[in-house]
XYZ file of C-alpha atoms in Angstrom:
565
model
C 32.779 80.816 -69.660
C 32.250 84.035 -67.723
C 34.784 86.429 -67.362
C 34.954 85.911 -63.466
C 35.970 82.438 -64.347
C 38.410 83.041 -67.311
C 40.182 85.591 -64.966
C 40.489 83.002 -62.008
C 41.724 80.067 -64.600
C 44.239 82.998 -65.683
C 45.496 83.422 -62.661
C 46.106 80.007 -61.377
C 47.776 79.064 -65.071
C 50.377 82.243 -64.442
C 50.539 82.281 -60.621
C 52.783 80.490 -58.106
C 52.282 77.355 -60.020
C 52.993 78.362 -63.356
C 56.150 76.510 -63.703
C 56.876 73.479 -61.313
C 58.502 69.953 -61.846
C 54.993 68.916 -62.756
C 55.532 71.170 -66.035
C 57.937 68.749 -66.640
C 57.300 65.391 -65.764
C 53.537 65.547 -67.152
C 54.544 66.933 -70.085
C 57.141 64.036 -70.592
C 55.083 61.482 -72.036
C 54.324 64.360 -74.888
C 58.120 63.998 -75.967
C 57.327 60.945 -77.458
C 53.852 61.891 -79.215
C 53.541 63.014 -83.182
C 53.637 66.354 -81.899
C 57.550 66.311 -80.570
C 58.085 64.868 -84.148
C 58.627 61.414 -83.852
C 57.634 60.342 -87.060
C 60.534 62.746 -88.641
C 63.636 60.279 -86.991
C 65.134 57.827 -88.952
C 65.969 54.470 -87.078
C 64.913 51.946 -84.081
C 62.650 52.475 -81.336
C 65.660 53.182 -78.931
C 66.884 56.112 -81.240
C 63.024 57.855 -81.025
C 63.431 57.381 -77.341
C 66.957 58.497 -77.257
C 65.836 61.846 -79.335
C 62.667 62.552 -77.503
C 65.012 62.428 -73.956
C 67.577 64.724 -74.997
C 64.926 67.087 -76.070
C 62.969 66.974 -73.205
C 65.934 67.603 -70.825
C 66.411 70.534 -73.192
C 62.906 71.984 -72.678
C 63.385 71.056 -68.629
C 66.536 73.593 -69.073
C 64.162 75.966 -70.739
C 61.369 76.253 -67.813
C 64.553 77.085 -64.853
C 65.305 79.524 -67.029
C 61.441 80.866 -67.133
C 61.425 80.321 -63.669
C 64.193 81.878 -62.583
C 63.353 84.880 -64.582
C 60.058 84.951 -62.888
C 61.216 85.994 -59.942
C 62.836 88.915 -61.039
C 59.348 90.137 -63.052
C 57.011 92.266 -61.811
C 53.972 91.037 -61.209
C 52.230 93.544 -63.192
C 53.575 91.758 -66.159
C 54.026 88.267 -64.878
C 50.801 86.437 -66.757
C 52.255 87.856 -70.292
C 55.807 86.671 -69.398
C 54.250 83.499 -68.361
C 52.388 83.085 -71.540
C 54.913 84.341 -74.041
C 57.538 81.894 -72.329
C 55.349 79.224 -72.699
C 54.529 79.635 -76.195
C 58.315 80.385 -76.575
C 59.452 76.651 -75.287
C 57.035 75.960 -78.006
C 58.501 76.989 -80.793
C 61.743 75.699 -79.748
C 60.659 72.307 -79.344
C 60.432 71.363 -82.494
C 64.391 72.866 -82.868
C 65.222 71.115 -80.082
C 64.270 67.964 -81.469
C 66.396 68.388 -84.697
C 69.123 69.718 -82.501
C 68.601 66.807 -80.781
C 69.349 64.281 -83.328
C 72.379 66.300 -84.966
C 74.015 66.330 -81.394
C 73.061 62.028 -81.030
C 74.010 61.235 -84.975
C 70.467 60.479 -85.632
C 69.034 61.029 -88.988
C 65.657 63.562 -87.973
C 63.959 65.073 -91.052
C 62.485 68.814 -90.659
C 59.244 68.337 -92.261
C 56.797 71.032 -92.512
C 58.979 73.110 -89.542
C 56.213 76.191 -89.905
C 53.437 73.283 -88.854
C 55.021 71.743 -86.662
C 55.920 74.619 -84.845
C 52.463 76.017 -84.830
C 51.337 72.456 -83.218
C 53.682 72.759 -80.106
C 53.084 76.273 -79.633
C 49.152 75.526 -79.124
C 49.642 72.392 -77.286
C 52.911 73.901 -75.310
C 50.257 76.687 -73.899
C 47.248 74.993 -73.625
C 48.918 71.384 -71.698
C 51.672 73.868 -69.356
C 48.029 76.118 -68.352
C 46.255 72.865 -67.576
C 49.103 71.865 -65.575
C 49.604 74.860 -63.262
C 45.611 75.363 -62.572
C 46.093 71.777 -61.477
C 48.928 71.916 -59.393
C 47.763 75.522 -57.554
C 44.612 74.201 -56.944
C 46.158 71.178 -55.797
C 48.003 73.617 -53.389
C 44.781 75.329 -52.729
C 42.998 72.142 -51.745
C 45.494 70.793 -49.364
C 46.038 74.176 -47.439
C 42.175 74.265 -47.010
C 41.577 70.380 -46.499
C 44.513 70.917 -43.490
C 42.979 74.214 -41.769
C 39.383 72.053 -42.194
C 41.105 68.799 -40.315
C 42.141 71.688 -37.678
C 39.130 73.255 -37.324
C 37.264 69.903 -36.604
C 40.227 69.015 -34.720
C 40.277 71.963 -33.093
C 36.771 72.020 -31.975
C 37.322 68.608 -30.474
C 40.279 69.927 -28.241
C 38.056 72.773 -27.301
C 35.316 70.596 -26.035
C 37.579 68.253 -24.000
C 38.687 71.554 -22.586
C 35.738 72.774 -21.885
C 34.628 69.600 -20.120
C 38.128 69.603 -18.267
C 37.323 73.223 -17.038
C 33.818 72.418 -15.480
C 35.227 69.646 -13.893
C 38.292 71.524 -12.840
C 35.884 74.337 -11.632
C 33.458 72.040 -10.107
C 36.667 70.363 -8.498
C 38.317 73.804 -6.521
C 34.221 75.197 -5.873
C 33.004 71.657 -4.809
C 35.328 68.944 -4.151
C 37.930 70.753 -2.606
C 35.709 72.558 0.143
C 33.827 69.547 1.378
C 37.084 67.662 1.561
C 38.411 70.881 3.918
C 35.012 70.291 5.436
C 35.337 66.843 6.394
C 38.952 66.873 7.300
C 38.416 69.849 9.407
C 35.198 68.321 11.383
C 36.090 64.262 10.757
C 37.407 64.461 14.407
C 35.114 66.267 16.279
C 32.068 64.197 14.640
C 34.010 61.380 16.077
C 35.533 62.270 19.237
C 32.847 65.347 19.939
C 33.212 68.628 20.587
C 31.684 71.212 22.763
C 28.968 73.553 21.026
C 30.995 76.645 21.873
C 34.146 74.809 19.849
C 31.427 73.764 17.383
C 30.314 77.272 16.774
C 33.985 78.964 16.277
C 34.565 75.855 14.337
C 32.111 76.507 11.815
C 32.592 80.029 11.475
C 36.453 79.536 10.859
C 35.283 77.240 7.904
C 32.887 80.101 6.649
C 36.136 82.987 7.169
C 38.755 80.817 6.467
C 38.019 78.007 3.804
C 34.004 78.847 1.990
C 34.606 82.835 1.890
C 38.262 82.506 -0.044
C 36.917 79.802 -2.315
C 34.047 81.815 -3.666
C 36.423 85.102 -4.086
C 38.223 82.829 -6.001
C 35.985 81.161 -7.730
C 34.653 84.442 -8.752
C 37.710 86.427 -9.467
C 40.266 84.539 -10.682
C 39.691 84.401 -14.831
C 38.926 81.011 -16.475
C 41.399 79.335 -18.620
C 39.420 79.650 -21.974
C 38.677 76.249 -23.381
C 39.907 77.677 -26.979
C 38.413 80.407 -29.450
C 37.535 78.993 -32.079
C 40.164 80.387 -34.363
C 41.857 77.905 -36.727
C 45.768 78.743 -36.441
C 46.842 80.083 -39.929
C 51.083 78.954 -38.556
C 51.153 75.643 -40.713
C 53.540 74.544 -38.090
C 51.375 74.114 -35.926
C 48.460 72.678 -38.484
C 48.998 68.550 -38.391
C 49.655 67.547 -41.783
C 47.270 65.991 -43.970
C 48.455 62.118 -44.917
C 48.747 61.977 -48.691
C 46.347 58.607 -48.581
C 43.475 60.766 -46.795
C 43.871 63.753 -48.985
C 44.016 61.561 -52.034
C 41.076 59.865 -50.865
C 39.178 62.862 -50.583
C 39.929 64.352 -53.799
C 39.391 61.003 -55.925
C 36.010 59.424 -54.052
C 34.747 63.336 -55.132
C 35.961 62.905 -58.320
C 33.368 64.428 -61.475
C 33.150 64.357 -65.113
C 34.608 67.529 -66.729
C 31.975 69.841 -68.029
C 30.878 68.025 -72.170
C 30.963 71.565 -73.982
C 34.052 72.962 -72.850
C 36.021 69.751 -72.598
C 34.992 69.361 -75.965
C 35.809 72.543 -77.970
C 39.484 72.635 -75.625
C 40.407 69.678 -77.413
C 39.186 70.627 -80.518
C 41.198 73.845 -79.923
C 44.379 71.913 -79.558
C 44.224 69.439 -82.851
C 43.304 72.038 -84.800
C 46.390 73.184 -85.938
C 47.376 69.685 -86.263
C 44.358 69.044 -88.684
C 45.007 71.880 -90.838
C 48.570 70.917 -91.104
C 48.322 67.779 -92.005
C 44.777 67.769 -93.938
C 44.109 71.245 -95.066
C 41.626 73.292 -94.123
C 38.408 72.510 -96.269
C 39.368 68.605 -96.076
C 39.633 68.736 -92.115
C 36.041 70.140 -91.684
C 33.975 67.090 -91.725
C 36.174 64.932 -89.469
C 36.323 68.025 -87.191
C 32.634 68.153 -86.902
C 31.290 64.794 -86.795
C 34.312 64.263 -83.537
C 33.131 67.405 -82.244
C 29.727 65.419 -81.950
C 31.234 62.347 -80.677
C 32.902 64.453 -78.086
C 30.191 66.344 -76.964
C 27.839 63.254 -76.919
C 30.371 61.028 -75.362
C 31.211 64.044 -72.677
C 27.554 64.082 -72.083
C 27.399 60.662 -70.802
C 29.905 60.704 -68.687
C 28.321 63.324 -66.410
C 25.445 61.025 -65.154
C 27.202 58.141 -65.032
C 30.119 58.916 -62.854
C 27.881 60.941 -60.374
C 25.967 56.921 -60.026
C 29.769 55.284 -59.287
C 30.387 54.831 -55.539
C 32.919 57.405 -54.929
C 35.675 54.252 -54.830
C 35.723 53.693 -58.318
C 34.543 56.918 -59.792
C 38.647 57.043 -60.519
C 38.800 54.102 -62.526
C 35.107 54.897 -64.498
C 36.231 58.734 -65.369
C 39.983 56.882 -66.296
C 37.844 54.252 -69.024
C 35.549 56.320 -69.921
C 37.568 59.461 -71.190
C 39.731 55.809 -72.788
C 36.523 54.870 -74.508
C 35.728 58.053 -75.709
C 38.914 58.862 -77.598
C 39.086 55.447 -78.927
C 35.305 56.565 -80.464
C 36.885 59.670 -81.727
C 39.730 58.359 -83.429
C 37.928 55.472 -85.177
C 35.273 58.218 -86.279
C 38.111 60.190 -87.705
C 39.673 57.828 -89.606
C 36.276 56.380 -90.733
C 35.605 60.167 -92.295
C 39.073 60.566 -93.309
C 38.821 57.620 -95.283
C 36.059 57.826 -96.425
C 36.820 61.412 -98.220
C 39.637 59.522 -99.639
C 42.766 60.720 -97.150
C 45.391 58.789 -95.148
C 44.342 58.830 -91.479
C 47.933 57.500 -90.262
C 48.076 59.749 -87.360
C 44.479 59.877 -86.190
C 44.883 57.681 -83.478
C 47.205 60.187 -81.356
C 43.334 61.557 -81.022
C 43.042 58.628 -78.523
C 45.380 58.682 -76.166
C 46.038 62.776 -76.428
C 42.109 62.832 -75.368
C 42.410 60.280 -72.459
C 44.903 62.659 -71.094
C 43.394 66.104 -71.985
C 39.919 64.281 -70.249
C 41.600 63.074 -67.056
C 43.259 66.227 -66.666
C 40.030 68.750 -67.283
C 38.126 66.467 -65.220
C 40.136 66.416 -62.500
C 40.447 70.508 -62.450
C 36.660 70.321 -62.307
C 36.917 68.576 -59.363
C 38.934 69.991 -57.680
C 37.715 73.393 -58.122
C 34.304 71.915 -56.717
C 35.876 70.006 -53.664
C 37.930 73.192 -52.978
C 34.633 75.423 -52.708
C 33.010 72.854 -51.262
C 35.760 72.709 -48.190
C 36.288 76.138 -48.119
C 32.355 76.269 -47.924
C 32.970 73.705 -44.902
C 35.564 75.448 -43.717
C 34.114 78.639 -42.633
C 31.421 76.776 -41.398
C 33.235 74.840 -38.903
C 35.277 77.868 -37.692
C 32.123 80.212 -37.352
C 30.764 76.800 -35.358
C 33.983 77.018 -33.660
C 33.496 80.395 -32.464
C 30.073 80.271 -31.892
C 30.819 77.311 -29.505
C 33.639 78.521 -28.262
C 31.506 81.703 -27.265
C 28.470 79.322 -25.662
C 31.231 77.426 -23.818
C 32.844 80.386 -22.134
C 29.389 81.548 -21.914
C 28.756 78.142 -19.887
C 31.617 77.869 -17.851
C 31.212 81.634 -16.506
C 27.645 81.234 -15.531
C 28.697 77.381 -13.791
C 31.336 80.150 -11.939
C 28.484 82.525 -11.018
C 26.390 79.713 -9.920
C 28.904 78.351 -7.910
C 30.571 81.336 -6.444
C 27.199 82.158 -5.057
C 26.326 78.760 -3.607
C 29.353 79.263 -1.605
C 29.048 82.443 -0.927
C 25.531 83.045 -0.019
C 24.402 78.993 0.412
C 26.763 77.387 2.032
C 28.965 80.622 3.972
C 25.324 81.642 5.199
C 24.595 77.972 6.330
C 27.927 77.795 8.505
C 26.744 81.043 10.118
C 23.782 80.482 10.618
C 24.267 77.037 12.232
C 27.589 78.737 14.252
C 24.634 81.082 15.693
C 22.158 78.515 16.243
C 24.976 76.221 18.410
C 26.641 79.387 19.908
C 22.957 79.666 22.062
C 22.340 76.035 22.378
C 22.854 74.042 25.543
C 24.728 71.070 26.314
C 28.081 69.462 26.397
C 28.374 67.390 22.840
C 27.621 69.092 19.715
C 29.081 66.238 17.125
C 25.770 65.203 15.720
C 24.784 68.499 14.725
C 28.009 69.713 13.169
C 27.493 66.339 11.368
C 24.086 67.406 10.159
C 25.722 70.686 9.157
C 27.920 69.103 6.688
C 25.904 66.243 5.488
C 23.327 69.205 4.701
C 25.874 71.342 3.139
C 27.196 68.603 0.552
C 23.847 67.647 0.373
C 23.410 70.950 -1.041
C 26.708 71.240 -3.221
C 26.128 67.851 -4.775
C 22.493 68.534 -6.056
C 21.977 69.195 -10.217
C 21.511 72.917 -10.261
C 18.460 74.671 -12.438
C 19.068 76.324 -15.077
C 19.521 80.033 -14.455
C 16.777 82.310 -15.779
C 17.735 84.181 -18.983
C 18.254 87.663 -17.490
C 21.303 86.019 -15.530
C 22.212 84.346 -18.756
C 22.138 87.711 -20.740
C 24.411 89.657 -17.441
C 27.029 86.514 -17.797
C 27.032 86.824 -21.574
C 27.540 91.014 -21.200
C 30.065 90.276 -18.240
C 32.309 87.743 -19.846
C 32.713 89.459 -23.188
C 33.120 92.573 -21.076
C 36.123 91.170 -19.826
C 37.268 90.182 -22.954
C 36.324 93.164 -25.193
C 35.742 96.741 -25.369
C 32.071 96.486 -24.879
C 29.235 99.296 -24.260
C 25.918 97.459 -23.694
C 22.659 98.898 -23.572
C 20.038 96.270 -22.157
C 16.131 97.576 -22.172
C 13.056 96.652 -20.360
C 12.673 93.464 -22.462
C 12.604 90.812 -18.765
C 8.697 90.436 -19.166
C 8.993 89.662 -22.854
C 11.439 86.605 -22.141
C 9.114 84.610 -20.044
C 8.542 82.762 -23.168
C 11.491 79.631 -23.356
C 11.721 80.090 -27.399
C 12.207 83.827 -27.530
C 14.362 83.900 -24.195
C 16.652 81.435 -26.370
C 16.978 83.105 -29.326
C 17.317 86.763 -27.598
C 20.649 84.883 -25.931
C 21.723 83.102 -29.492
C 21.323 86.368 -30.873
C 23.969 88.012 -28.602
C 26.146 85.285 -28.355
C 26.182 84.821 -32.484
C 26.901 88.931 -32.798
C 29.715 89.330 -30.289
C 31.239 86.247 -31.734
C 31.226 87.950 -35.376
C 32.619 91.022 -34.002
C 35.315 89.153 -33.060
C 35.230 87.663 -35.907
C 35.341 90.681 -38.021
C 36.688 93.340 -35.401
C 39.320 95.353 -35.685
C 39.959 95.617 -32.279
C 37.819 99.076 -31.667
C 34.472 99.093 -28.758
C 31.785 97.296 -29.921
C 28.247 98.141 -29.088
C 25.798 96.065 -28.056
C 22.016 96.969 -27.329
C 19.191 95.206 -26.426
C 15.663 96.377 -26.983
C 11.715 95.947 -27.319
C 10.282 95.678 -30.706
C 6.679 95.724 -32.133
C 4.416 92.983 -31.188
C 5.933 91.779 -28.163
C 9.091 91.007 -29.561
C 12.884 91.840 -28.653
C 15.899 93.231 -30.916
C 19.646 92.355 -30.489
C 21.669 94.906 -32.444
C 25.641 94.734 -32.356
C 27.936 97.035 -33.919
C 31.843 96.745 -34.086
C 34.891 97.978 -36.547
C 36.224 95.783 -39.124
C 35.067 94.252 -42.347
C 33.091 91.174 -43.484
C 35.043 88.613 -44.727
C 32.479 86.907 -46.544
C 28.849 88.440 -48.000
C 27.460 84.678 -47.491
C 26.163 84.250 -44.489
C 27.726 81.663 -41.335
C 25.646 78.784 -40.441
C 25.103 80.527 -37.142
C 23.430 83.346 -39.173
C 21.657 80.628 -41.012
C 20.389 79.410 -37.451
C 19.533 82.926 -35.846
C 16.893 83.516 -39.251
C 15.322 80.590 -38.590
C 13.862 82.259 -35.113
C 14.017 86.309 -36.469
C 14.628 88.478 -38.980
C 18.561 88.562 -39.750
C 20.112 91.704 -41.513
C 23.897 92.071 -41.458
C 25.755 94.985 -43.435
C 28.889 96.843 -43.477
C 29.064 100.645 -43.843
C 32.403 102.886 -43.851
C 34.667 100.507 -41.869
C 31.984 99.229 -38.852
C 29.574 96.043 -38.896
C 26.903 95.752 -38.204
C 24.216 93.047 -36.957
C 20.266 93.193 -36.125
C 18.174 90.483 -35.510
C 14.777 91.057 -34.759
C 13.049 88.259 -32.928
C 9.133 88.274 -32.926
């Protein structure tokens, strides 16, 4: 175990979690092991259970009290108040028991007290540890399992936005003018109209309807279909149901690692074996279940990584079972055979099945919560990155459209109010009807792609607007001719004013555009703030795939280059 790892298990045993109902409740069932001292009370079944209660309501008493006097502890010193209380409750227990019996009128023998207390001070710390990693990363798991369901979520919402603000867009540049259109000329198509009234006509739709629609269009800012950004107010984060999060967690369930599942329990019936055997006489049992453990741990790896994730639960729950069962027949097949009473061996059994369950399920859950936080930042950097392409979109679908109107169709009307104003005759209803046929002729058609220098001005434009951003753009227009590169030269920018967003801290970022060696074109972006992460995004991931990727931090600023051959 690396010290990275010991210092992160510390942590989580002695943190928020170290003392929660959970300490009690999981712990119950020990109340009525050999370790509580069961086998020291004199009388029926009901009088064990009777004894083991009272005690365990005693030790429930106990952890308020360490939890209330956690919150008065400095942190500094919390983890050795956390693990001298623990071992504490431990060597009360076994008073608490006796006390328990005097206080009921049950007979309870002492027995070896020194032994006993030694027992529940190594199982007290070692079972309340196990418990509080489990619950905090329990706690971990379902804060990052909820901001993952919003950042998929939220990514949905953000497209249906983004699809609602084209059409929206598309709606006040397209649908709206040729309905002014036809509503303004419906009559005079039918009724007909002089090519004098034609004329002013059509140049009152270019002044008055076309010409406001495309300053609009272009100057009024576009509702952003979302950022990206996964909101950190768990009010607004839609809680996870218990039956998906439990799903999640137990279809990923894994075997706990053999070795140190192994030598924990080994660690925890040891004082138990030198109490009640002796040191020299315990050796042999200790080794040949140390083997059984080890061997039996072994074999559960591969086998529940083949279960279907559905009953990977119930496999893990037998098989840790079958393994103590092998462990405590082994021990009393060595303890009898060096002549020695294994009465108590069998507690081996079911104190494994729990010990197992409980490692493996830590294992887990550690893995599931890297895994989703993995996931996580994925999905938000995904988030951001489309969230950047989509505003990206929608202002060059503005651009486009505010100069269709504006220098399409407002030059059209003009040009066909000129062309009537010196015409002859008395009816000029067929030709303003050509006019607008040819007009929402043109508004309807698909519209080409726009050519990556207008791409790259939209990109510098809308972040602009947006940001604090100086942007240095070089003679690179002849190197973009090629599709790939032209692609990737946008990705690139998009990608590195998203991440200094990302990692900003709110001070100008710089962005500059340049040739490189060998016909090719670098994207450099600088901006304040820290990395958040040394593992790159996946839209990092994507950008090296076309270029050379190097991102680094230096005294407070980030910065990006990708060089694209």
């Amino acid at each position: 175990m690396s010290a990275a790892i010991a210092r992160r298990l510390i942590a989580q045993a002695t943190g928020p979690s170290a003392v929660t109902i959970w300490t009690w409740l999981v712990t119950a069932p020990i109340a009525l092991t050999v370790m509580s001292g069961l086998q020291y009370v004199t009388g029926a079944p009901l009088a064990v259970v009777a004894v083991a209660t009272v005690e365990h309501v005693a030790v429930g008493l106990l952890l308020i009290v360490l939890r209330l006097l956690l919150t008065i502890v400095p942190m500094v010193t919390r983890a050795e108040v956390v693990i001298v209380g623990f071992a504490m409750i431990g060597v009360l227990r076994p008073l608490l028991f006796l006390a328990a019996g005097a206080v009921l009128h049950i007979p309870v023998a002492a027995g070896d007290l020194g032994g006993r207390i030694l027992i529940n001070v190594v199982t007290t710390v070692a079972m309340f540890s196990l418990i509080a990693v489990a619950v905090q990363l329990v706690r971990d798991h379902v804060g990052v399992y909820r901001r993952l369901r919003s950042a998929q979520e939220a990514s949905a919402r953000d497209a249906e936005r983004a699809a609602a603000g084209v059409l929206q867009l598309r709606h006040s540049a397209v649908d709206a003018v040729l309905e002014q259109l036809e509503e303004v000329t419906s009559d005079a198509t039918i009724q007909g109209i002089h090519p004098t009234e034609a004329a002013r006509l059509l140049r009152g739709l270019a002044e008055e309807v076309v010409r406001p629609a495309s300053h609009r269009i272009y100057d009024e800012p576009i509702v952003s279909p979302g950022d990206g950004a996964v909101l950190d107010d768990a009010a607004d984060v839609r809680p996870v149901p218990p039956r998906e999060w439990l799903a999640s967690v137990f279809g990923a369930m894994q075997a706990a690692p053999p070795l140190p599942l192994a030598v924990l329990f080994i660690i925890l019936v040891l004082p138990f074996g030198i109490w009640q055997y002796g040191v020299l006489f315990m050796l042999p049992p200790l080794v040949c279940g140390f083997v059984v453990l080890v061997g039996g741990n072994t074999a559960m790896v591969p086998l529940v990584r083949r279960t279907p994730p559905a009953l990977r639960l119930v496999v893990l729950l037998a098989g840790y079972g079958l393994v103590g069962v092998l462990l405590s027949t082994t021990s009393e097949f060595v303890v009898r055979l060096l002549g020695g009473d294994p009465e108590l061996v069998w507690f081996e059994a079911a104190t494994y099945w729990i010990v197992g369950c409980a490692v493996a399920f830590v294992a887990s859950l550690t893995a599931r919560v890297r895994r989703d936080q993995s996931e996580l930042e994925a999905a938000i950097q995904a988030n951001i990155s489309a969230a950047a392409a989509t505003r990206s979109a929608l202002e060059l679908e503005r651009v486009a459209l505010a100069r269709l109107l504006h220098s399409g169709v407002q030059s059209e009307l003009i040009a066909s109010a000129l062309a009537l104003g010196s015409g002859s005759g008395e009816d000029a209803s067929a030709e303003l009807r050509d006019v607008v046929d040819k007009i929402r002729a043109e508004l309807r058609a698909p519209r080409i792609e726009p050519e990556a220098a207008d791409r790259i001005a939209a990109l510098v434009e809308s972040w602009g607007s947006a940001i604090p951003l100086r942007s240095s753009i070089g003679d690179i227009w002849d190197r973009l001719r090629e599709p790939s590169r032209a692609e990737a030269v946008v990705d690139a920018i998009s990608e590195g004013l998203a991440n200094a967003v990302r990692h900003g801290d709110g001070t100008p970022v710089t962005l500059e555009v340049t040739p490189s060696a060998s016909h090719g074109v670098a994207v450099r972006v600088v901006s304040g703030g820290v990395l958040s992460s040394a593992r790159p995004g996946i839209g990092l991931r994507q950008l090296a795939e076309h270029g050379e990727v190097a991102l680094r931090e230096s005294a407070g600023r980030v910065e990006l280059v990708v060089a694209i051959p």
